[in-house]
Every structure is written in C-alpha cells, then in structure tokens.
Amino acid sequence: MPIKDYFKILGVAEGADEAAIKKSFRNLAKKYHPDANPNNKEAEEKFKEISEAYEVLTNKEKRSKYEQLKDAQSRGFDFSQYAGKGQGARNAGGQDFSEMFGDIFSGRGGSKAGGFEDLFDMFFDQGPKRGFSQTEYAQEGKGAKGEDVNVRIEIPFALAMEGGETIVKVPRAIDCDRCRGTGAEPGAQVSQCEACHGAGTMQFSQGGFVVNKTCPRCGGKGSTITDYCHQCHGSGESQEIRKIRIHIPEGVKEGEKIRIKNEGNMRSWNKERGDLYVVFKVEKSDTFERRGDDIYFSAQVNMATAILGGHMQVPTPEGNIEIKVPAGIQSGTSIKMTAHGAKNIKTGKKGNFYVKVEVETPKAESEEEKELVRKLAKVKKWEI
Ligand SMILES: [Zn+2]
Ligand SMILES: [Zn+2]
C-alpha cells in the first residue's frame, strides 16, 4: 500500500509552501475540470486526484500527518498489512503500529485527537469498515481466527449464587459437508473470477493510498461457480450443535458473560477456533432479591421479639443462620450482615446480606389479651 505522492500529483516540490500549491492547483484544475472535459474518464480521475492532494496539503493538520506517514514509508515501514482490514486490523495490528510510532504521533493507538485512530480514519476515508461484513473479513483473512459465538443460558437463582457446572448447546458454523465449504455443487464448473483474476482482492484508490480490498464479485474466493451447492445454497456453511460443559462462576449475575477460549466457529480457512461467550440470564428468586452484589430478604418478627429483642433464624443463600434482633427494633429497619451477599465474579468480593424486619401486629382475640394490652398502654401512657 504505497502512499500517493501528493506533491508529485500537484507538480510541486516536496515542502512547497501554500502559495505554490494553490497556484499549481488552479492551473491543473482548469485543465482537468469536468466542465472542460466532458465524458473524459481520465480527466475526471485526474481532477479527483488533484483535488484530494490539494485538500490534504492545504490543511495544516492533514498535511502534517500525511508528511509523517510519508516519512515513515521512506524509512521502510510497510503499510500493506494494514490495508483493507479495517476495524479488525486495528484491533489485531493497531497496537504494534502505534507502539512503533509512539514517538511520531502525539496520541497512543486508539486515543482521540491526533492519535492513530484519527490518522487511520483520515487516509482511509471510505474505509473498509463500511460495507464489509463480518463474513467477508473472515474470508479475507484466511488462516485467521474463527468467529466468536455467543450463547445465552438461563440458570436458577441458587445455581448462580453457588456456582457450579452445566452443559450448554452451542451452534457452531462449520463447512458444509456436501461442498466442503466451497459453496459449489459437486461437479459444478468452477472458474476463475473475472474481476480479480483469482486473487480474491482488488486494488482500490482510497484517500492517499492504494489499498487491497476483498473482491466484490467473488467475495474473496477468487472463483465463481456455475451451480451452487444444493445443500447450503452457496454459502458453504453448515451448522453443528456442540454440547460443552461450562463452569458457572460463583455469584454470576444477570447479563454477565464468560469466555471459553477456542470453542467458537472454525471454517476451513481458519487456523484457530474463535471463542465462545456464554451470557447468563438468572431466574428471579421468590425468597431473595439481588441488587448489585447485595442480597435482600424480608423477615417477619413478632411483637415480643421486636420489643424485647432476641434471636431468629433467617435463610441465606449459604444456608440458615441465626441473627440477633436488637430490643426495640422498628418495623422497616434493615439488619446488615457484612459479606454474606453474592460474590462478585470480577473482584471476588462478597456483597452484604440485608434482613428487612417487618413487625407483625397481633390481633387481640380474647378478653385476656385485650386486658394485657390495655395494661401495657396504661404503663406506657399511650392514648387509646
Ligand atoms: Zn454446500
Ligand atoms: Zn474476484
């Protein structure tokens, strides 16, 4: 992916000042303007090229970045591995790139304002991140890692709290067995793609570069066929269901996911399996309520215990435990039990367990009971 020489395109010396660039551009623009050259494809291309060169070289920021790239190229840096891969290349190779150029670019790779990301976007303006599907990326990078697979599973509240094991059914993309992943019906004529002559990629001019992109006609296969596979209708893809035993981390909560390496998709052009992501959905509990890593439980306390204090048994996800009820507790008060909540799968720390006390008001059924309450009211000077 050699960088275009904008100075040469405008017919000016390297390092030319803005006045010289403007002057040269005006002359060339007059010569190649579409109005002056109706139906002339070559002139049209030339006009686009000089406009682009002019736009970059007369913009201080763009020019500075362009010159940095050009300088990098003259020192032997090969940009070709970054061409035509868009987002994927940035994730996979972007880091090395930015590390190498950390001294040139003010921002580190991926950072905003002046960083690698900006620079990349600028010169890959109509970049491959638009209009290229995930499958095309995969086909383009033959030998790359397979696609990741996501599955969702729903587990009971108690299992999420304790952790454990379960088996998940994972639908994985594999090569169609009828056509062995080619998409061609056995016996069909396979001919070289006319557009890319079998290369699977084509060169496109983009921003300041000539980049290789997946051939739009054959989708990167390099060949076209007369009859598509009757089983997969040309996709070359089939599906298998794998049963995979997974470990459920203790304390996993709704929406959290775990990664299981190398259990994702693998097609014939992949060297390595993608990863499997298992996303958990946790059933609600009738007994407990989880908020973050804290667990809430509502307990009924009789009036005598509320007034005099005492002990009570409460269920927790770890089993029953006895808690102390302080004398004179008010209805609605919560008793906190530190670190008896749910375990956070990232930090390994446990949340708290809260017992929300609800004091039961008894009904006075007999005359004796009523008399006792009246006595208490008299001592307490309650108005009734
Ligand atoms: Zn097939
Ligand atoms: Zn092609």
Short mmCIF file of C-alpha atoms and ligand atoms in Angstrom, two decimals:
data_model
loop_
_atom_site.label_atom_id
_atom_site.label_comp_id
_atom_site.label_asym_id
_atom_site.label_seq_id
_atom_site.Cartn_x
_atom_site.Cartn_y
_atom_site.Cartn_z
CA MET A 1 0.00 0.00 0.00
CA PRO A 2 2.25 2.79 -1.15
CA ILE A 3 1.19 6.28 -0.17
CA LYS A 4 0.29 8.53 -3.06
CA ASP A 5 2.71 11.34 -3.75
CA TYR A 6 0.56 14.44 -3.42
CA PHE A 7 3.43 16.78 -4.21
CA LYS A 8 4.12 14.99 -7.45
CA ILE A 9 0.41 14.97 -8.30
CA LEU A 10 0.30 18.73 -7.95
CA GLY A 11 3.61 19.15 -9.72
CA VAL A 12 5.28 20.98 -6.86
CA ALA A 13 8.48 20.34 -4.94
CA GLU A 14 8.30 18.48 -1.65
CA GLY A 15 7.94 21.02 1.12
CA ALA A 16 6.35 23.57 -1.22
CA ASP A 17 4.52 26.40 0.52
CA GLU A 18 0.79 27.07 0.36
CA ALA A 19 1.06 29.79 -2.31
CA ALA A 20 2.93 27.49 -4.68
CA ILE A 21 0.44 24.69 -4.06
CA LYS A 22 -2.54 26.97 -4.69
CA LYS A 23 -1.04 28.32 -7.88
CA SER A 24 -0.29 24.89 -9.28
CA PHE A 25 -3.68 23.54 -8.24
CA ARG A 26 -5.50 26.40 -10.02
CA ASN A 27 -3.68 25.68 -13.28
CA LEU A 28 -4.27 21.93 -13.09
CA ALA A 29 -7.89 22.31 -12.03
CA LYS A 30 -8.60 24.49 -15.06
CA LYS A 31 -7.02 21.90 -17.30
CA TYR A 32 -8.80 18.84 -15.89
CA HIS A 33 -12.12 20.29 -14.76
CA PRO A 34 -15.03 18.03 -15.84
CA ASP A 35 -16.74 21.00 -17.50
CA ALA A 36 -13.77 21.41 -19.80
CA ASN A 37 -13.52 17.67 -20.43
CA PRO A 38 -16.99 16.22 -20.93
CA ASN A 39 -17.16 12.41 -20.92
CA ASN A 40 -13.46 12.12 -20.29
CA LYS A 41 -12.95 9.47 -17.59
CA GLU A 42 -9.24 10.01 -17.36
CA ALA A 43 -9.59 13.75 -16.82
CA GLU A 44 -12.25 13.10 -14.23
CA GLU A 45 -9.94 10.78 -12.27
CA LYS A 46 -7.11 13.25 -12.55
CA PHE A 47 -9.34 16.05 -11.29
CA LYS A 48 -10.35 13.97 -8.28
CA GLU A 49 -6.74 13.19 -7.56
CA ILE A 50 -5.52 16.78 -7.66
CA SER A 51 -8.49 17.92 -5.55
CA GLU A 52 -7.63 15.33 -2.95
CA ALA A 53 -3.96 16.31 -2.94
CA TYR A 54 -4.90 19.96 -2.65
CA GLU A 55 -7.28 19.28 0.23
CA VAL A 56 -4.65 17.44 2.25
CA LEU A 57 -1.71 19.71 1.55
CA THR A 58 -3.55 22.94 2.31
CA ASN A 59 -4.87 21.70 5.63
CA LYS A 60 -2.18 22.11 8.29
CA GLU A 61 -3.21 19.14 10.39
CA LYS A 62 -3.78 16.77 7.49
CA ARG A 63 -0.57 17.82 5.81
CA SER A 64 1.44 17.26 8.96
CA LYS A 65 0.07 13.75 9.37
CA TYR A 66 0.49 12.97 5.73
CA GLU A 67 4.13 14.01 5.89
CA GLN A 68 4.68 11.86 8.96
CA LEU A 69 3.30 8.84 7.16
CA LYS A 70 5.34 9.58 4.09
CA ASP A 71 8.42 9.90 6.23
CA ALA A 72 7.64 6.57 7.89
CA GLN A 73 7.31 4.97 4.49
CA SER A 74 10.63 6.38 3.30
CA ARG A 75 12.23 4.83 6.39
CA GLY A 76 10.98 1.46 5.27
CA PHE A 77 7.70 0.95 7.10
CA ASP A 78 5.35 -1.29 5.18
CA PHE A 79 1.70 -0.29 5.49
CA SER A 80 0.39 -3.12 3.39
CA GLN A 81 -0.58 -5.30 6.31
CA TYR A 82 -2.93 -2.56 7.50
CA ALA A 83 -4.73 -2.21 4.22
CA GLY A 84 -8.18 -3.49 3.59
CA LYS A 85 -8.75 -4.91 7.02
CA GLY A 86 -10.45 -2.00 8.72
CA GLN A 87 -11.54 -2.47 12.29
CA GLY A 88 -10.07 -5.94 12.54
CA ALA A 89 -6.63 -4.77 11.59
CA ARG A 90 -6.79 -2.04 14.10
CA ASN A 91 -7.58 -4.43 16.87
CA ALA A 92 -5.13 -7.04 15.79
CA GLY A 93 -2.28 -4.99 14.44
CA GLY A 94 -3.05 -1.48 15.60
CA GLN A 95 -1.21 -1.84 18.82
CA ASP A 96 2.10 -2.76 17.26
CA PHE A 97 1.68 0.05 14.82
CA SER A 98 1.05 2.65 17.47
CA GLU A 99 3.87 1.35 19.61
CA MET A 100 6.25 1.64 16.72
CA PHE A 101 5.07 5.15 16.01
CA GLY A 102 4.56 6.31 19.54
CA ASP A 103 7.27 8.92 19.07
CA ILE A 104 5.73 10.32 15.93
CA PHE A 105 2.08 10.53 16.83
CA SER A 106 1.11 12.51 19.85
CA GLY A 107 -1.60 10.12 20.97
CA ARG A 108 -1.23 6.44 21.58
CA GLY A 109 -3.04 4.00 19.37
CA GLY A 110 -6.77 4.30 19.68
CA SER A 111 -6.69 7.58 21.56
CA LYS A 112 -8.57 10.54 20.22
CA ALA A 113 -7.19 13.78 18.83
CA GLY A 114 -4.10 13.21 16.81
CA GLY A 115 -3.85 9.53 17.59
CA PHE A 116 -3.53 6.59 15.31
CA GLU A 117 -7.29 6.21 15.04
CA ASP A 118 -7.75 9.70 13.60
CA LEU A 119 -4.92 9.28 11.21
CA PHE A 120 -6.19 5.95 10.03
CA ASP A 121 -9.68 7.31 9.53
CA MET A 122 -8.44 10.23 7.55
CA PHE A 123 -6.47 8.37 4.93
CA PHE A 124 -8.96 5.54 4.82
CA ASP A 125 -11.86 7.87 4.50
CA GLN A 126 -14.23 5.50 2.71
CA GLY A 127 -12.53 2.75 4.65
CA PRO A 128 -13.32 -0.92 4.66
CA LYS A 129 -15.20 -0.65 7.92
CA ARG A 130 -18.15 0.49 5.80
CA GLY A 131 -19.77 -2.06 3.57
CA PHE A 132 -17.74 -5.05 4.63
CA SER A 133 -19.50 -7.76 6.54
CA GLN A 134 -18.03 -9.95 9.25
CA THR A 135 -18.00 -12.95 6.93
CA GLU A 136 -16.00 -11.08 4.35
CA TYR A 137 -13.43 -10.24 6.96
CA ALA A 138 -13.18 -13.87 7.89
CA GLN A 139 -12.80 -14.98 4.32
CA GLU A 140 -10.34 -12.25 3.62
CA GLY A 141 -8.06 -13.30 6.43
CA LYS A 142 -7.71 -16.94 5.56
CA GLY A 143 -5.77 -18.61 8.31
CA ALA A 144 -7.12 -16.16 10.84
CA LYS A 145 -9.05 -16.99 13.95
CA GLY A 146 -12.63 -18.18 13.51
CA GLU A 147 -15.61 -16.11 14.55
CA ASP A 148 -16.72 -15.91 18.15
CA VAL A 149 -20.03 -17.49 19.12
CA ASN A 150 -22.42 -16.11 21.72
CA VAL A 151 -24.92 -18.23 23.59
CA ARG A 152 -27.36 -17.22 26.30
CA ILE A 153 -28.37 -19.56 29.08
CA GLU A 154 -30.86 -19.17 31.87
CA ILE A 155 -29.93 -20.59 35.26
CA PRO A 156 -31.77 -20.78 38.61
CA PHE A 157 -31.01 -18.14 41.22
CA ALA A 158 -29.46 -20.65 43.63
CA LEU A 159 -27.09 -22.03 40.99
CA ALA A 160 -25.94 -18.53 40.12
CA MET A 161 -25.24 -17.86 43.81
CA GLU A 162 -23.34 -21.08 44.44
CA GLY A 163 -21.73 -21.59 41.06
CA GLY A 164 -21.38 -25.00 39.50
CA GLU A 165 -21.35 -26.69 36.18
CA THR A 166 -23.77 -27.05 33.34
CA ILE A 167 -23.87 -28.15 29.73
CA VAL A 168 -24.61 -25.59 27.02
CA LYS A 169 -25.63 -26.35 23.47
CA VAL A 170 -23.51 -24.30 21.13
CA PRO A 171 -24.50 -23.86 17.48
CA ARG A 172 -21.27 -23.58 15.52
CA ALA A 173 -20.66 -22.75 11.88
CA ILE A 174 -18.75 -25.42 10.03
CA ASP A 175 -18.02 -26.19 6.40
CA CYS A 176 -20.94 -27.69 4.50
CA ASP A 177 -20.17 -31.39 4.08
CA ARG A 178 -21.71 -31.60 0.60
CA CYS A 179 -19.47 -28.95 -0.95
CA ARG A 180 -16.69 -28.98 1.68
CA GLY A 181 -17.20 -25.28 2.26
CA THR A 182 -16.74 -24.19 -1.35
CA GLY A 183 -20.44 -23.41 -1.96
CA ALA A 184 -20.25 -25.18 -5.35
CA GLU A 185 -22.45 -28.14 -6.20
CA PRO A 186 -20.21 -31.19 -6.66
CA GLY A 187 -19.43 -31.39 -10.38
CA ALA A 188 -20.17 -27.71 -10.98
CA GLN A 189 -17.82 -25.69 -13.11
CA VAL A 190 -15.55 -23.54 -11.02
CA SER A 191 -13.90 -20.78 -12.95
CA GLN A 192 -11.51 -18.06 -12.03
CA CYS A 193 -13.19 -14.80 -11.04
CA GLU A 194 -13.09 -12.40 -13.97
CA ALA A 195 -12.96 -9.32 -11.79
CA CYS A 196 -9.92 -10.15 -9.67
CA HIS A 197 -8.37 -12.91 -11.80
CA GLY A 198 -8.38 -15.31 -8.91
CA ALA A 199 -6.63 -13.10 -6.38
CA GLY A 200 -9.73 -12.59 -4.23
CA THR A 201 -8.70 -9.00 -3.67
CA MET A 202 -8.63 -5.90 -5.81
CA GLN A 203 -6.80 -2.62 -5.57
CA PHE A 204 -8.81 0.46 -4.86
CA SER A 205 -7.67 4.02 -4.55
CA GLN A 206 -8.66 5.37 -1.21
CA GLY A 207 -7.67 8.60 0.45
CA GLY A 208 -3.98 8.84 -0.22
CA PHE A 209 -3.44 5.12 -0.67
CA VAL A 210 -3.93 2.27 -3.00
CA VAL A 211 -5.44 -0.45 -0.86
CA ASN A 212 -6.34 -4.07 -1.36
CA LYS A 213 -9.95 -4.92 -0.65
CA THR A 214 -11.98 -8.08 -0.94
CA CYS A 215 -13.19 -8.58 -4.50
CA PRO A 216 -16.88 -7.58 -4.56
CA ARG A 217 -17.69 -10.05 -7.34
CA CYS A 218 -16.43 -13.29 -5.77
CA GLY A 219 -16.41 -12.16 -2.15
CA GLY A 220 -12.74 -13.03 -1.80
CA LYS A 221 -12.97 -16.62 -3.03
CA GLY A 222 -11.15 -15.86 -6.28
CA SER A 223 -13.54 -18.06 -8.20
CA THR A 224 -17.11 -18.09 -9.46
CA ILE A 225 -19.28 -21.14 -9.98
CA THR A 226 -21.99 -22.27 -12.39
CA ASP A 227 -24.10 -24.23 -9.90
CA TYR A 228 -24.43 -23.59 -6.22
CA CYS A 229 -24.41 -26.38 -3.66
CA HIS A 230 -27.92 -27.80 -3.27
CA GLN A 231 -27.50 -28.20 0.45
CA CYS A 232 -26.12 -24.83 1.56
CA HIS A 233 -27.23 -22.80 -1.47
CA GLY A 234 -23.74 -21.47 -1.98
CA SER A 235 -22.91 -20.23 1.49
CA GLY A 236 -20.52 -23.12 2.03
CA GLU A 237 -21.70 -23.17 5.60
CA SER A 238 -23.45 -25.67 7.79
CA GLN A 239 -24.17 -25.86 11.48
CA GLU A 240 -23.27 -28.31 14.19
CA ILE A 241 -24.58 -28.34 17.74
CA ARG A 242 -21.89 -28.98 20.28
CA LYS A 243 -22.58 -29.75 23.90
CA ILE A 244 -19.99 -28.04 26.00
CA ARG A 245 -19.58 -28.36 29.74
CA ILE A 246 -19.01 -25.00 31.32
CA HIS A 247 -18.17 -23.78 34.76
CA ILE A 248 -20.64 -21.31 36.25
CA PRO A 249 -18.72 -18.83 38.38
CA GLU A 250 -20.00 -18.38 41.91
CA GLY A 251 -22.09 -15.21 42.17
CA VAL A 252 -22.60 -14.63 38.44
CA LYS A 253 -25.37 -12.12 37.85
CA GLU A 254 -27.87 -11.30 35.14
CA GLY A 255 -26.19 -10.19 31.91
CA GLU A 256 -22.65 -11.19 32.85
CA LYS A 257 -20.66 -13.28 30.43
CA ILE A 258 -17.72 -15.61 30.46
CA ARG A 259 -15.35 -16.50 27.67
CA ILE A 260 -14.35 -20.04 26.83
CA LYS A 261 -11.38 -19.95 24.56
CA ASN A 262 -11.33 -21.85 21.29
CA GLU A 263 -14.89 -23.16 21.35
CA GLY A 264 -16.25 -20.82 18.68
CA ASN A 265 -16.52 -21.21 14.91
CA MET A 266 -13.86 -22.68 12.70
CA ARG A 267 -14.04 -22.81 8.92
CA SER A 268 -11.59 -24.40 6.54
CA TRP A 269 -9.64 -21.17 6.14
CA ASN A 270 -9.27 -20.62 9.88
CA LYS A 271 -6.18 -21.76 11.72
CA GLU A 272 -7.70 -21.39 15.12
CA ARG A 273 -11.18 -21.60 16.59
CA GLY A 274 -12.97 -18.45 17.66
CA ASP A 275 -14.06 -18.12 21.26
CA LEU A 276 -17.34 -18.95 22.93
CA TYR A 277 -19.10 -16.37 25.05
CA VAL A 278 -21.75 -17.55 27.46
CA VAL A 279 -24.12 -14.83 28.62
CA PHE A 280 -26.07 -15.61 31.78
CA LYS A 281 -29.70 -14.91 32.45
CA VAL A 282 -30.57 -15.52 36.08
CA GLU A 283 -34.07 -16.50 37.18
CA LYS A 284 -35.70 -14.42 39.87
CA SER A 285 -35.92 -15.84 43.39
CA ASP A 286 -39.13 -15.92 45.43
CA THR A 287 -37.13 -15.53 48.61
CA PHE A 288 -34.30 -13.16 47.84
CA GLU A 289 -33.81 -10.02 45.88
CA ARG A 290 -30.41 -9.19 44.42
CA ARG A 291 -29.30 -5.60 43.86
CA GLY A 292 -25.72 -5.42 42.64
CA ASP A 293 -23.89 -7.84 44.92
CA ASP A 294 -26.19 -7.23 47.90
CA ILE A 295 -28.98 -9.65 48.78
CA TYR A 296 -32.22 -8.57 50.47
CA PHE A 297 -34.55 -10.72 52.50
CA SER A 298 -37.75 -9.69 54.28
CA ALA A 299 -38.35 -11.27 57.72
CA GLN A 300 -41.46 -11.16 59.88
CA VAL A 301 -40.79 -10.53 63.57
CA ASN A 302 -43.41 -10.89 66.29
CA MET A 303 -44.10 -8.04 68.62
CA ALA A 304 -42.47 -9.62 71.67
CA THR A 305 -39.17 -10.13 69.84
CA ALA A 306 -39.37 -6.62 68.40
CA ILE A 307 -39.89 -5.14 71.88
CA LEU A 308 -37.67 -7.37 73.98
CA GLY A 309 -35.05 -8.34 71.38
CA GLY A 310 -33.95 -11.91 70.70
CA HIS A 311 -32.70 -14.26 68.07
CA MET A 312 -34.21 -15.52 64.83
CA GLN A 313 -33.31 -17.94 62.06
CA VAL A 314 -33.10 -16.48 58.58
CA PRO A 315 -32.42 -18.30 55.33
CA THR A 316 -29.49 -17.02 53.28
CA PRO A 317 -28.14 -18.37 50.00
CA GLU A 318 -25.42 -20.00 52.14
CA GLY A 319 -27.98 -21.73 54.39
CA ASN A 320 -29.84 -20.77 57.57
CA ILE A 321 -28.12 -18.51 60.00
CA GLU A 322 -29.16 -17.11 63.35
CA ILE A 323 -29.25 -13.40 63.75
CA LYS A 324 -29.67 -11.18 66.75
CA VAL A 325 -32.66 -8.86 66.80
CA PRO A 326 -31.95 -5.80 68.92
CA ALA A 327 -34.59 -4.80 71.52
CA GLY A 328 -36.99 -2.11 70.31
CA ILE A 329 -36.39 -2.62 66.61
CA GLN A 330 -38.76 -0.64 64.38
CA SER A 331 -40.65 -2.17 61.52
CA GLY A 332 -38.84 -1.46 58.23
CA THR A 333 -35.37 -1.49 59.77
CA SER A 334 -32.70 -3.50 57.97
CA ILE A 335 -30.14 -5.64 59.74
CA LYS A 336 -26.91 -5.74 57.78
CA MET A 337 -24.72 -8.81 57.61
CA THR A 338 -21.45 -7.80 56.06
CA ALA A 339 -20.02 -10.02 53.31
CA HIS A 340 -22.88 -12.53 53.35
CA GLY A 341 -24.22 -11.40 49.96
CA ALA A 342 -23.36 -12.52 46.46
CA LYS A 343 -19.81 -12.93 45.22
CA ASN A 344 -18.67 -10.54 42.51
CA ILE A 345 -17.10 -12.63 39.75
CA LYS A 346 -14.68 -9.89 38.83
CA THR A 347 -13.44 -8.76 42.23
CA GLY A 348 -14.09 -11.97 44.18
CA LYS A 349 -15.57 -9.86 46.98
CA LYS A 350 -18.92 -10.60 48.54
CA GLY A 351 -21.70 -8.06 48.92
CA ASN A 352 -23.83 -7.71 52.06
CA PHE A 353 -26.92 -9.53 53.19
CA TYR A 354 -29.76 -7.36 54.47
CA VAL A 355 -32.64 -8.61 56.59
CA LYS A 356 -35.52 -6.18 56.39
CA VAL A 357 -37.59 -6.54 59.52
CA GLU A 358 -41.36 -6.32 59.40
CA VAL A 359 -43.04 -6.31 62.80
CA GLU A 360 -46.27 -8.24 62.87
CA THR A 361 -49.11 -6.57 64.72
CA PRO A 362 -51.06 -9.25 66.57
CA LYS A 363 -54.84 -9.40 66.79
CA ALA A 364 -56.18 -9.50 70.31
CA GLU A 365 -58.63 -12.39 70.17
CA SER A 366 -59.66 -12.92 73.81
CA GLU A 367 -60.67 -10.61 76.62
CA GLU A 368 -57.45 -11.65 78.44
CA GLU A 369 -55.25 -10.49 75.58
CA LYS A 370 -57.10 -7.20 75.31
CA GLU A 371 -56.66 -6.65 79.05
CA LEU A 372 -52.90 -7.25 78.78
CA VAL A 373 -52.53 -4.72 76.00
CA ARG A 374 -54.60 -2.18 77.94
CA LYS A 375 -52.28 -2.72 80.91
CA LEU A 376 -49.24 -2.08 78.72
CA ALA A 377 -50.88 1.02 77.27
CA LYS A 378 -51.53 2.32 80.76
CA VAL A 379 -47.90 1.83 81.80
CA LYS A 380 -46.69 3.39 78.54
CA LYS A 381 -49.23 6.22 78.88
CA TRP A 382 -50.47 5.53 75.35
CA GLU A 383 -53.70 7.18 74.42
CA ILE A 384 -56.28 4.73 73.17
ZN ZN B 1 -22.60 -26.76 0.43
ZN ZN B 2 -12.97 -11.93 -7.59
#
